[in-house]
């Protein structure tokens, strides 16, 4: 089995390098997409040799289609490099593994051809639909968005129709089979009307991939869990930064990865996770 890990990063080259070292394993090829707003040279200097960088870089903006665009470009370059990956794991530069890479590979091997992604159907008129505001156009600027949608309501009272049979939302971070990733990139190239719709949607990275996969031949292979530990308890748009105080919950979670971490704020949690990964790897070696 061979897998690719696509890491989307915008800060912390040393932390990203540490993440790459934690994921070092023959099964995994590592690819890093660095936000175009960020200087790439420190990342090239920090990461281990053999890690590849996505050449086409995007200025990623929160809530905009640029997040989807950066991901699609990353997938396309990975598939051109090697179209035979069994799985492609999509994580952020502030993720960290909770299991050794060999254990993650074993979990994937148990589910050949599966897609690990959170998904919930978004119904018209629900708070989730209002959050994503897909019936309206979105420009990233609140004043412009409100003005244009007000004008559109006068010209055409109908709501913007979703271009797929159903909308599904979920986490931006997932694991897809290589064949499903190839299907998505091909779909994006051959369905410009659908892409245009998502270009003017709010937070499209949270429902672009889910909606396409759930309307594809891969729908039946979706396992509705991405096995990421994320703490939204603060009630903010971004997840809480995890610290050493979270260690026991992380260790007991059964997840493959957790996010988000900030080594400048608390590096001790990463130290403890490294020791845990080493211990689990030693235990696995003894039982072989």
Coordinates of C-alpha atoms in Angstrom, one line a residue:
X1 CA 0.0 0.0 0.0
X2 CA 1.1 3.5 -0.8
X3 CA -0.4 6.8 0.5
X4 CA 0.1 10.5 0.1
X5 CA -0.3 13.1 2.8
X6 CA -1.2 16.6 1.6
X7 CA -0.3 19.1 4.3
X8 CA -1.7 22.6 3.9
X9 CA 0.4 25.1 5.8
X10 CA 0.6 28.8 6.4
X11 CA 2.8 29.2 9.4
X12 CA 5.3 27.5 11.7
X13 CA 7.9 25.9 9.4
X14 CA 9.7 24.2 12.4
X15 CA 6.4 22.7 13.6
X16 CA 5.5 21.5 10.1
X17 CA 9.0 19.9 9.9
X18 CA 8.3 18.2 13.2
X19 CA 4.9 16.9 11.8
X20 CA 6.8 15.5 8.8
X21 CA 9.2 13.7 11.0
X22 CA 6.4 12.2 13.0
X23 CA 4.8 10.9 9.8
X24 CA 8.0 9.5 8.4
X25 CA 7.3 6.0 7.1
X26 CA 7.8 4.1 3.8
X27 CA 4.0 4.0 3.2
X28 CA 3.6 7.8 3.2
X29 CA 4.8 10.3 0.7
X30 CA 4.5 13.8 2.1
X31 CA 3.4 16.9 0.1
X32 CA 3.2 20.4 1.5
X33 CA 1.1 23.2 0.1
X34 CA 2.4 26.5 1.5
X35 CA 0.0 29.5 1.4
X36 CA 1.2 32.1 -1.2
X37 CA 1.1 34.8 1.5
X38 CA 3.8 32.9 3.4
X39 CA 7.5 32.9 2.6
X40 CA 8.3 29.3 1.5
X41 CA 12.1 29.3 2.0
X42 CA 12.0 28.6 5.8
X43 CA 9.8 25.6 5.1
X44 CA 12.2 24.3 2.4
X45 CA 15.1 24.7 4.9
X46 CA 13.2 23.1 7.8
X47 CA 11.5 20.0 6.5
X48 CA 13.3 16.6 6.0
X49 CA 14.7 15.7 2.6
X50 CA 12.2 13.8 0.4
X51 CA 9.2 16.0 1.3
X52 CA 7.7 17.5 -1.8
X53 CA 6.2 21.0 -2.2
X54 CA 3.1 21.8 -4.2
X55 CA 4.3 24.1 -7.0
X56 CA 1.1 26.0 -7.7
X57 CA 0.5 28.1 -4.6
X58 CA -2.7 29.9 -3.7
X59 CA -3.4 32.9 -1.5
X60 CA -5.9 31.2 0.8
X61 CA -8.6 33.3 2.4
X62 CA -10.9 32.0 5.1
X63 CA -14.4 31.3 3.9
X64 CA -13.5 31.7 0.3
X65 CA -13.1 29.3 -2.7
X66 CA -9.4 29.7 -2.5
X67 CA -9.3 26.9 0.2
X68 CA -10.9 24.5 -2.3
X69 CA -8.7 25.7 -5.1
X70 CA -5.5 25.1 -3.2
X71 CA -6.7 21.6 -2.3
X72 CA -7.6 20.8 -5.9
X73 CA -4.2 22.0 -7.1
X74 CA -2.5 19.9 -4.5
X75 CA -4.5 16.8 -5.4
X76 CA -3.8 17.3 -9.1
X77 CA 0.0 17.6 -8.6
X78 CA 0.0 14.5 -6.3
X79 CA -1.9 12.4 -8.9
X80 CA 0.4 13.5 -11.7
X81 CA 3.4 12.5 -9.6
X82 CA 1.9 9.1 -8.8
X83 CA -1.6 8.1 -9.9
X84 CA -1.5 4.9 -8.0
X85 CA -1.8 6.1 -4.4
X86 CA -4.3 3.9 -2.4
X87 CA -5.2 6.9 -0.2
X88 CA -4.6 10.6 0.1
X89 CA -4.8 12.1 3.6
X90 CA -5.5 15.8 3.8
X91 CA -4.3 17.5 7.0
X92 CA -3.2 21.0 8.1
X93 CA 0.3 22.1 9.2
X94 CA -1.1 22.4 12.8
X95 CA -2.2 18.7 12.9
X96 CA -0.3 16.0 14.7
X97 CA -0.6 12.2 14.6
X98 CA -2.1 10.4 17.7
X99 CA -1.0 7.0 16.3
X100 CA 2.2 6.0 14.7
X101 CA 2.2 6.1 10.9
X102 CA 2.4 2.3 10.7
X103 CA -0.8 2.0 12.8
X104 CA -2.6 4.6 10.6
X105 CA -1.5 2.6 7.5
X106 CA -2.9 -0.6 9.1
X107 CA -6.3 1.1 9.8
X108 CA -6.4 2.3 6.1
X109 CA -5.5 -1.2 4.9
X110 CA -8.5 -2.6 6.6
X111 CA -10.8 -0.4 4.5
X112 CA -9.5 -0.5 0.9
X113 CA -11.3 2.0 -1.3
X114 CA -13.1 3.8 1.6
X115 CA -13.5 7.5 2.0
X116 CA -13.2 8.8 5.5
X117 CA -15.1 12.1 5.7
X118 CA -17.7 13.6 8.0
X119 CA -20.9 14.4 6.2
X120 CA -24.3 15.7 7.2
X121 CA -27.0 16.7 4.7
X122 CA -27.8 20.4 4.6
X123 CA -31.5 21.0 4.3
X124 CA -33.1 24.1 2.9
X125 CA -34.2 26.6 5.6
X126 CA -32.1 25.1 8.4
X127 CA -29.5 27.0 10.4
X128 CA -26.8 25.0 8.6
X129 CA -28.1 26.3 5.3
X130 CA -28.1 29.8 6.6
X131 CA -24.5 29.4 7.8
X132 CA -23.2 28.3 4.4
X133 CA -25.6 30.7 2.7
X134 CA -25.3 28.7 -0.5
X135 CA -28.7 30.1 -1.9
X136 CA -26.9 33.5 -2.0
X137 CA -23.8 34.8 -3.6
X138 CA -20.8 35.4 -1.4
X139 CA -17.9 37.8 -2.2
X140 CA -15.8 37.7 1.0
X141 CA -16.8 41.3 1.7
X142 CA -19.9 41.5 3.9
X143 CA -21.1 44.9 2.6
X144 CA -20.7 43.8 -1.0
X145 CA -22.3 40.5 -0.4
X146 CA -25.4 42.1 1.3
X147 CA -25.7 44.7 -1.5
X148 CA -25.5 42.2 -4.3
X149 CA -28.0 39.8 -2.8
X150 CA -30.4 42.6 -2.1
X151 CA -30.2 43.6 -5.7
X152 CA -30.6 40.0 -6.9
X153 CA -33.8 39.6 -4.7
X154 CA -35.3 42.6 -6.6
X155 CA -34.4 41.3 -10.0
X156 CA -35.0 37.6 -9.4
X157 CA -37.0 36.7 -6.2
X158 CA -36.0 33.0 -6.4
X159 CA -33.1 31.6 -4.4
X160 CA -29.9 30.4 -6.0
X161 CA -30.4 26.7 -6.9
X162 CA -27.9 24.2 -5.6
X163 CA -26.2 22.6 -8.6
X164 CA -26.2 19.0 -7.2
X165 CA -29.0 16.8 -6.0
X166 CA -28.2 17.5 -2.3
X167 CA -25.8 19.6 -0.2
X168 CA -23.6 17.8 2.4
X169 CA -21.4 19.6 4.9
X170 CA -18.5 18.3 7.0
X171 CA -15.0 18.8 8.1
X172 CA -12.5 20.3 5.6
X173 CA -10.1 17.5 6.6
X174 CA -10.6 14.0 5.2
X175 CA -8.9 10.9 3.7
X176 CA -9.9 9.8 0.2
X177 CA -9.0 6.8 -1.9
X178 CA -6.8 7.7 -4.8
X179 CA -9.5 6.8 -7.3
X180 CA -12.0 9.1 -5.5
X181 CA -9.5 11.9 -5.4
X182 CA -8.9 11.5 -9.2
X183 CA -12.7 11.5 -9.7
X184 CA -13.0 14.8 -7.9
X185 CA -10.3 16.6 -9.8
X186 CA -11.7 15.3 -13.1
X187 CA -15.2 16.4 -12.0
X188 CA -13.9 19.9 -11.2
X189 CA -12.4 20.2 -14.6
X190 CA -15.5 19.0 -16.5
X191 CA -18.2 20.7 -14.5
X192 CA -17.5 24.5 -14.7
X193 CA -21.0 25.4 -13.8
X194 CA -20.8 23.6 -10.4
X195 CA -17.4 25.2 -9.7
X196 CA -18.8 28.7 -10.5
X197 CA -21.5 28.1 -8.0
X198 CA -19.1 27.2 -5.2
X199 CA -16.8 30.2 -6.1
X200 CA -19.6 32.4 -4.7
X201 CA -20.5 30.2 -1.7
X202 CA -19.6 30.8 1.9
X203 CA -17.0 28.3 3.4
X204 CA -17.2 26.0 0.3
X205 CA -14.3 23.9 1.6
X206 CA -16.8 22.5 4.2
X207 CA -19.3 21.2 1.6
X208 CA -17.7 21.1 -1.9
X209 CA -16.0 17.7 -1.5
X210 CA -18.8 16.1 0.5
X211 CA -21.5 17.2 -1.9
X212 CA -19.5 15.8 -4.9
X213 CA -18.6 12.5 -3.3
X214 CA -22.1 11.9 -2.0
X215 CA -23.4 12.3 -5.6
X216 CA -20.9 10.0 -7.1
X217 CA -20.2 6.2 -7.4
X218 CA -18.1 6.6 -4.3
X219 CA -21.1 7.5 -2.0
X220 CA -21.5 4.0 -0.7
X221 CA -17.9 3.8 0.3
X222 CA -18.0 6.8 2.6
X223 CA -17.2 6.1 6.3
X224 CA -18.7 9.1 8.1
X225 CA -15.8 9.8 10.3
X226 CA -12.4 11.5 9.5
X227 CA -10.8 10.3 12.8
X228 CA -9.6 13.7 13.7
X229 CA -9.8 15.1 17.2
X230 CA -10.9 18.7 17.2
X231 CA -12.2 20.8 20.2
X232 CA -14.9 23.3 19.3
X233 CA -15.9 23.9 22.9
X234 CA -15.0 27.6 22.8
X235 CA -17.8 28.2 20.4
X236 CA -15.6 30.2 18.1
X237 CA -15.1 30.0 14.3
X238 CA -11.7 28.3 14.9
X239 CA -11.1 25.2 17.0
X240 CA -9.4 25.6 20.4
X241 CA -5.6 25.2 20.5
X242 CA -4.7 22.0 22.2
X243 CA -2.3 22.0 25.2
X244 CA -0.7 19.5 27.6
X245 CA -3.9 19.6 29.6
X246 CA -5.7 17.8 26.7
X247 CA -3.3 14.9 26.6
X248 CA -5.5 12.3 28.3
X249 CA -8.4 13.1 26.1
X250 CA -6.3 12.9 23.0
X251 CA -4.8 9.5 24.0
X252 CA -8.2 8.1 24.7
X253 CA -9.9 9.5 21.6
X254 CA -9.1 6.7 19.2
X255 CA -8.4 9.3 16.5
X256 CA -5.6 9.2 14.0
X257 CA -4.8 13.0 14.1
X258 CA -5.7 16.0 16.3
X259 CA -5.7 19.7 15.6
X260 CA -4.8 22.3 16.2
X261 CA -1.5 22.7 18.0
X262 CA 0.8 25.7 18.4
X263 CA 4.4 24.8 19.4
X264 CA 5.1 28.4 20.4
X265 CA 2.1 28.3 22.8
X266 CA 2.7 24.8 24.2
X267 CA 5.4 22.4 22.8
X268 CA 5.1 20.1 25.8
X269 CA 2.0 18.5 24.4
X270 CA 3.9 17.6 21.2
X271 CA 6.8 16.2 23.3
X272 CA 4.3 13.9 25.1
X273 CA 2.7 12.8 21.9
X274 CA 6.1 12.0 20.5
X275 CA 6.9 9.8 23.5
X276 CA 3.5 8.1 23.1
X277 CA 4.1 7.4 19.4
X278 CA 7.5 5.9 20.2
X279 CA 6.0 3.7 23.0
X280 CA 3.2 2.5 20.7
X281 CA 5.7 1.7 18.0
X282 CA 7.9 -0.3 20.4
X283 CA 4.8 -2.2 21.6
X284 CA 3.9 -3.1 18.1
X285 CA 7.4 -4.3 17.3
X286 CA 7.4 -6.6 20.4
X287 CA 4.1 -8.2 19.4
X288 CA 5.1 -8.9 15.8

